[in-house]
Every structure is written in C-alpha cells, then in structure tokens.
C-alpha cells in the first residue's frame, strides 16, 4: 500500500478576530473538543483491537510506518509523533520487533539515528488494522460531520498543531 494522500486543504469559514469568547464559553468549547476526540479515539482503538488484537499504540506506530511507504522513519520521530516517553517507546519498539512487525535499521545519513521499517508481516497487519480503522471512521465520524465537515475540522486541528504538517 502506498502512502495515504493528505486531505485537500479546506476553505475555513471566516472568523472575526475581534470576537473574544467568554471564559465559560472558551472552557466549555475546549472541553467539548477534547471529549469528542477522546470518545472517538477510544471507540476506534477498541474496534481495531477487538478485530485484530493489535493494541492502540502498536497500531499508531505501524500505521505511521505504513503511511511512510518504503521510507524508514526515525525512532525519535515516531516517539514524538505518538507522544510517548523514549523509554516507553523503546519497550514498544522492542515488542514490535520481537513480534516480527518492524525492523530497526541504522540511518544511512546519520549514524546516531536508528530507523524503523515495516516487515512484510508488519505491513500486512498494519493494512488489516487500517482497513478496520477506516471502516469505523466511515461509520462513526462521516455520518456526523460529512466529508466537508471532516475537512474543515482537520484544517482547524492542523492550525492548532503548529507549523509542522501532520504527515508523519
């Protein structure tokens, strides 16, 4: 499976930069965003784990490697993108390597860097888990937001994510 293309950039609705929400509205809005994301993430993780036996953190790593195509990804970048401590990620990478799902490889350009790549078994399992994940997204998210709403939400979240695009 080749890299997954990013969503097209949406036209975000105009906003009034002079409009300042009240403290209550700001806290309530942010709490709603966090709760909505957390609920959907928990449901998706549970569905993937139930269908494939793959824990959520393993899924995160394998799908990021899958989306990278044939390009190796540094362990440091993986650690950062899934918000794991380096010690916790090392243990996870050890388990994935012992299960035959990833291989560690030294970087060809920087000998201080170790990269990860999917093994054929890891690629097959990542593709299976991603298929479950996408099906559940279609069932859980798309009916509520629609394709345009999903693009707009992704655009807003990208604005909040900083200058780095979410292509990891």
PDB file of C-alpha atoms in Angstrom:
ATOM      1  CA  UNK A   1       0.000   0.000   0.000  1.00  0.00           C
ATOM      2  CA  UNK A   2       1.379   3.401  -0.964  1.00  0.00           C
ATOM      3  CA  UNK A   3       1.379   6.452   1.263  1.00  0.00           C
ATOM      4  CA  UNK A   4      -2.068   7.800   2.047  1.00  0.00           C
ATOM      5  CA  UNK A   5      -2.654  11.181   0.417  1.00  0.00           C
ATOM      6  CA  UNK A   6      -3.474  14.019   2.818  1.00  0.00           C
ATOM      7  CA  UNK A   7      -6.929  15.564   2.743  1.00  0.00           C
ATOM      8  CA  UNK A   8      -7.277  18.578   0.449  1.00  0.00           C
ATOM      9  CA  UNK A   9      -6.890  21.901   2.268  1.00  0.00           C
ATOM     10  CA  UNK A  10     -10.351  23.185   3.157  1.00  0.00           C
ATOM     11  CA  UNK A  11     -11.564  26.714   2.958  1.00  0.00           C
ATOM     12  CA  UNK A  12     -12.054  27.545   6.602  1.00  0.00           C
ATOM     13  CA  UNK A  13     -15.062  29.687   7.457  1.00  0.00           C
ATOM     14  CA  UNK A  14     -14.140  33.307   8.084  1.00  0.00           C
ATOM     15  CA  UNK A  15     -13.722  34.217  11.702  1.00  0.00           C
ATOM     16  CA  UNK A  16     -13.942  37.521  13.458  1.00  0.00           C
ATOM     17  CA  UNK A  17     -10.562  38.058  15.150  1.00  0.00           C
ATOM     18  CA  UNK A  18     -12.104  40.723  17.386  1.00  0.00           C
ATOM     19  CA  UNK A  19     -14.710  38.331  18.819  1.00  0.00           C
ATOM     20  CA  UNK A  20     -13.470  37.134  22.194  1.00  0.00           C
ATOM     21  CA  UNK A  21     -15.325  34.243  23.814  1.00  0.00           C
ATOM     22  CA  UNK A  22     -16.147  34.429  27.482  1.00  0.00           C
ATOM     23  CA  UNK A  23     -14.054  32.318  29.836  1.00  0.00           C
ATOM     24  CA  UNK A  24     -17.003  29.971  30.301  1.00  0.00           C
ATOM     25  CA  UNK A  25     -17.522  29.592  26.535  1.00  0.00           C
ATOM     26  CA  UNK A  26     -13.808  29.043  25.980  1.00  0.00           C
ATOM     27  CA  UNK A  27     -13.568  26.307  28.630  1.00  0.00           C
ATOM     28  CA  UNK A  28     -16.839  24.680  27.551  1.00  0.00           C
ATOM     29  CA  UNK A  29     -15.812  24.673  23.870  1.00  0.00           C
ATOM     30  CA  UNK A  30     -12.387  23.240  24.576  1.00  0.00           C
ATOM     31  CA  UNK A  31     -13.815  20.580  26.891  1.00  0.00           C
ATOM     32  CA  UNK A  32     -16.281  19.579  24.170  1.00  0.00           C
ATOM     33  CA  UNK A  33     -13.459  19.269  21.617  1.00  0.00           C
ATOM     34  CA  UNK A  34     -11.335  17.133  23.938  1.00  0.00           C
ATOM     35  CA  UNK A  35     -14.234  14.919  24.998  1.00  0.00           C
ATOM     36  CA  UNK A  36     -15.343  14.399  21.385  1.00  0.00           C
ATOM     37  CA  UNK A  37     -11.850  13.471  20.257  1.00  0.00           C
ATOM     38  CA  UNK A  38     -11.268  11.224  23.278  1.00  0.00           C
ATOM     39  CA  UNK A  39     -14.548   9.371  22.761  1.00  0.00           C
ATOM     40  CA  UNK A  40     -13.924   8.751  19.067  1.00  0.00           C
ATOM     41  CA  UNK A  41     -10.298   7.723  19.685  1.00  0.00           C
ATOM     42  CA  UNK A  42     -11.363   5.240  22.389  1.00  0.00           C
ATOM     43  CA  UNK A  43     -14.054   3.702  20.194  1.00  0.00           C
ATOM     44  CA  UNK A  44     -11.719   3.421  17.199  1.00  0.00           C
ATOM     45  CA  UNK A  45      -8.923   1.920  19.304  1.00  0.00           C
ATOM     46  CA  UNK A  46     -11.291  -0.611  20.860  1.00  0.00           C
ATOM     47  CA  UNK A  47     -12.690  -1.620  17.452  1.00  0.00           C
ATOM     48  CA  UNK A  48      -9.211  -2.096  15.961  1.00  0.00           C
ATOM     49  CA  UNK A  49      -8.014  -4.031  18.991  1.00  0.00           C
ATOM     50  CA  UNK A  50     -11.127  -6.232  19.021  1.00  0.00           C
ATOM     51  CA  UNK A  51     -10.912  -7.013  15.291  1.00  0.00           C
ATOM     52  CA  UNK A  52      -7.144  -7.502  15.063  1.00  0.00           C
ATOM     53  CA  UNK A  53      -5.805  -7.999  18.590  1.00  0.00           C
ATOM     54  CA  UNK A  54      -3.484  -5.035  17.980  1.00  0.00           C
ATOM     55  CA  UNK A  55      -3.142  -2.583  20.887  1.00  0.00           C
ATOM     56  CA  UNK A  56      -3.690   1.082  20.093  1.00  0.00           C
ATOM     57  CA  UNK A  57      -0.083   2.226  20.493  1.00  0.00           C
ATOM     58  CA  UNK A  58       1.131  -0.581  18.236  1.00  0.00           C
ATOM     59  CA  UNK A  59      -1.483   0.454  15.682  1.00  0.00           C
ATOM     60  CA  UNK A  60      -0.280   4.077  15.848  1.00  0.00           C
ATOM     61  CA  UNK A  61       3.315   3.073  15.144  1.00  0.00           C
ATOM     62  CA  UNK A  62       2.543   0.546  12.410  1.00  0.00           C
ATOM     63  CA  UNK A  63       0.186   2.889  10.566  1.00  0.00           C
ATOM     64  CA  UNK A  64       2.702   5.742  10.688  1.00  0.00           C
ATOM     65  CA  UNK A  65       5.276   3.411   9.163  1.00  0.00           C
ATOM     66  CA  UNK A  66       2.730   2.209   6.600  1.00  0.00           C
ATOM     67  CA  UNK A  67       1.929   5.794   5.595  1.00  0.00           C
ATOM     68  CA  UNK A  68       5.656   6.451   5.121  1.00  0.00           C
ATOM     69  CA  UNK A  69       5.646   3.920   2.288  1.00  0.00           C
ATOM     70  CA  UNK A  70       9.077   2.393   1.806  1.00  0.00           C
ATOM     71  CA  UNK A  71      10.833   5.250   3.620  1.00  0.00           C
ATOM     72  CA  UNK A  72      12.345   4.416   7.001  1.00  0.00           C
ATOM     73  CA  UNK A  73      11.190   6.583   9.921  1.00  0.00           C
ATOM     74  CA  UNK A  74      13.493   7.510  12.779  1.00  0.00           C
ATOM     75  CA  UNK A  75      12.597   6.109  16.168  1.00  0.00           C
ATOM     76  CA  UNK A  76      12.894   9.638  17.580  1.00  0.00           C
ATOM     77  CA  UNK A  77      10.285  10.931  15.144  1.00  0.00           C
ATOM     78  CA  UNK A  78       7.961   8.026  15.945  1.00  0.00           C
ATOM     79  CA  UNK A  79       8.384   8.653  19.669  1.00  0.00           C
ATOM     80  CA  UNK A  80       7.495  12.321  19.211  1.00  0.00           C
ATOM     81  CA  UNK A  81       4.517  11.773  16.906  1.00  0.00           C
ATOM     82  CA  UNK A  82       2.794   9.283  19.185  1.00  0.00           C
ATOM     83  CA  UNK A  83       3.606  11.293  22.330  1.00  0.00           C
ATOM     84  CA  UNK A  84       5.433   8.542  24.156  1.00  0.00           C
ATOM     85  CA  UNK A  85       8.386   8.775  26.508  1.00  0.00           C
ATOM     86  CA  UNK A  86      11.578   7.482  24.929  1.00  0.00           C
ATOM     87  CA  UNK A  87      11.770   4.651  27.478  1.00  0.00           C
ATOM     88  CA  UNK A  88       8.163   3.645  26.893  1.00  0.00           C
ATOM     89  CA  UNK A  89       8.628   3.793  23.150  1.00  0.00           C
ATOM     90  CA  UNK A  90      11.797   1.696  23.315  1.00  0.00           C
ATOM     91  CA  UNK A  91       9.829  -1.055  25.086  1.00  0.00           C
ATOM     92  CA  UNK A  92       7.042  -0.816  22.495  1.00  0.00           C
ATOM     93  CA  UNK A  93       9.561  -0.945  19.620  1.00  0.00           C
ATOM     94  CA  UNK A  94      11.206  -3.957  21.275  1.00  0.00           C
ATOM     95  CA  UNK A  95       7.834  -5.768  21.402  1.00  0.00           C
ATOM     96  CA  UNK A  96       7.058  -4.887  17.774  1.00  0.00           C
ATOM     97  CA  UNK A  97      10.484  -6.075  16.668  1.00  0.00           C
ATOM     98  CA  UNK A  98      10.232  -9.311  18.689  1.00  0.00           C
ATOM     99  CA  UNK A  99       6.823  -9.936  17.092  1.00  0.00           C
ATOM    100  CA  UNK A 100       8.434  -9.579  13.658  1.00  0.00           C
ATOM    101  CA  UNK A 101       6.419  -6.464  12.752  1.00  0.00           C
ATOM    102  CA  UNK A 102       9.233  -3.919  12.452  1.00  0.00           C
ATOM    103  CA  UNK A 103      12.959  -3.914  11.857  1.00  0.00           C
ATOM    104  CA  UNK A 104      15.402  -1.397  13.239  1.00  0.00           C
ATOM    105  CA  UNK A 105      17.928  -0.092  10.732  1.00  0.00           C
ATOM    106  CA  UNK A 106      20.787   2.346  11.142  1.00  0.00           C
ATOM    107  CA  UNK A 107      20.355   5.597   9.231  1.00  0.00           C
ATOM    108  CA  UNK A 108      22.445   5.796   6.088  1.00  0.00           C
ATOM    109  CA  UNK A 109      22.987   9.527   6.605  1.00  0.00           C
ATOM    110  CA  UNK A 110      23.482   9.846  10.384  1.00  0.00           C
ATOM    111  CA  UNK A 111      24.999   7.036  12.408  1.00  0.00           C
ATOM    112  CA  UNK A 112      23.425   8.414  15.612  1.00  0.00           C
ATOM    113  CA  UNK A 113      19.937   7.709  14.210  1.00  0.00           C
ATOM    114  CA  UNK A 114      18.086   4.409  14.206  1.00  0.00           C
ATOM    115  CA  UNK A 115      15.159   4.000  11.856  1.00  0.00           C
ATOM    116  CA  UNK A 116      12.212   1.635  11.810  1.00  0.00           C
ATOM    117  CA  UNK A 117      10.677  -0.067   8.800  1.00  0.00           C
ATOM    118  CA  UNK A 118       7.800  -2.493   8.492  1.00  0.00           C
ATOM    119  CA  UNK A 119       8.492  -6.126   7.831  1.00  0.00           C
ATOM    120  CA  UNK A 120       6.188  -7.865   5.331  1.00  0.00           C
ATOM    121  CA  UNK A 121       4.222  -9.279   8.292  1.00  0.00           C
ATOM    122  CA  UNK A 122       4.049  -5.818   9.890  1.00  0.00           C
ATOM    123  CA  UNK A 123       2.826  -4.303   6.621  1.00  0.00           C
ATOM    124  CA  UNK A 124       0.098  -6.941   6.277  1.00  0.00           C
ATOM    125  CA  UNK A 125      -1.069  -6.446   9.866  1.00  0.00           C
ATOM    126  CA  UNK A 126      -0.956  -2.650   9.537  1.00  0.00           C
ATOM    127  CA  UNK A 127      -3.023  -2.801   6.340  1.00  0.00           C
ATOM    128  CA  UNK A 128      -5.587  -5.066   8.025  1.00  0.00           C
ATOM    129  CA  UNK A 129      -5.837  -2.795  11.075  1.00  0.00           C
ATOM    130  CA  UNK A 130      -6.022   0.327   8.907  1.00  0.00           C
ATOM    131  CA  UNK A 131      -8.908  -1.181   6.934  1.00  0.00           C
ATOM    132  CA  UNK A 132     -10.817  -1.713  10.201  1.00  0.00           C
ATOM    133  CA  UNK A 133      -9.950   1.813  11.355  1.00  0.00           C
ATOM    134  CA  UNK A 134     -11.128   3.417   8.098  1.00  0.00           C
ATOM    135  CA  UNK A 135     -14.364   1.421   8.113  1.00  0.00           C
ATOM    136  CA  UNK A 136     -15.064   2.543  11.675  1.00  0.00           C
ATOM    137  CA  UNK A 137     -14.246   6.175  10.800  1.00  0.00           C
ATOM    138  CA  UNK A 138     -16.752   5.965   7.938  1.00  0.00           C
ATOM    139  CA  UNK A 139     -19.369   4.594  10.309  1.00  0.00           C
ATOM    140  CA  UNK A 140     -18.701   6.803  13.334  1.00  0.00           C
ATOM    141  CA  UNK A 141     -17.414  10.140  12.013  1.00  0.00           C
ATOM    142  CA  UNK A 142     -18.503  10.706   8.429  1.00  0.00           C
ATOM    143  CA  UNK A 143     -22.271  10.452   9.087  1.00  0.00           C
ATOM    144  CA  UNK A 144     -21.964  13.067  11.841  1.00  0.00           C
ATOM    145  CA  UNK A 145     -19.633  15.536  10.092  1.00  0.00           C
ATOM    146  CA  UNK A 146     -19.854  14.757   6.400  1.00  0.00           C
ATOM    147  CA  UNK A 147     -16.803  14.918   4.142  1.00  0.00           C
ATOM    148  CA  UNK A 148     -16.721  18.723   4.156  1.00  0.00           C
ATOM    149  CA  UNK A 149     -17.087  18.907   7.934  1.00  0.00           C
ATOM    150  CA  UNK A 150     -14.257  16.413   8.333  1.00  0.00           C
ATOM    151  CA  UNK A 151     -12.015  18.527   6.084  1.00  0.00           C
ATOM    152  CA  UNK A 152     -12.866  21.698   7.994  1.00  0.00           C
ATOM    153  CA  UNK A 153     -12.225  20.025  11.351  1.00  0.00           C
ATOM    154  CA  UNK A 154      -8.892  18.684  10.045  1.00  0.00           C
ATOM    155  CA  UNK A 155      -7.996  22.181   8.861  1.00  0.00           C
ATOM    156  CA  UNK A 156      -8.704  23.672  12.263  1.00  0.00           C
ATOM    157  CA  UNK A 157      -6.770  20.940  14.045  1.00  0.00           C
ATOM    158  CA  UNK A 158      -3.831  21.477  11.694  1.00  0.00           C
ATOM    159  CA  UNK A 159      -3.863  25.168  12.649  1.00  0.00           C
ATOM    160  CA  UNK A 160      -3.688  24.143  16.310  1.00  0.00           C
ATOM    161  CA  UNK A 161      -0.939  21.607  15.599  1.00  0.00           C
ATOM    162  CA  UNK A 162       1.638  24.248  14.765  1.00  0.00           C
ATOM    163  CA  UNK A 163       3.857  24.687  11.760  1.00  0.00           C
ATOM    164  CA  UNK A 164       4.603  21.024  11.194  1.00  0.00           C
ATOM    165  CA  UNK A 165       2.128  19.283   8.864  1.00  0.00           C
ATOM    166  CA  UNK A 166       0.546  16.128  10.277  1.00  0.00           C
ATOM    167  CA  UNK A 167       2.028  13.816   7.633  1.00  0.00           C
ATOM    168  CA  UNK A 168       4.073  11.654   9.975  1.00  0.00           C
TER     169      UNK A 168
END
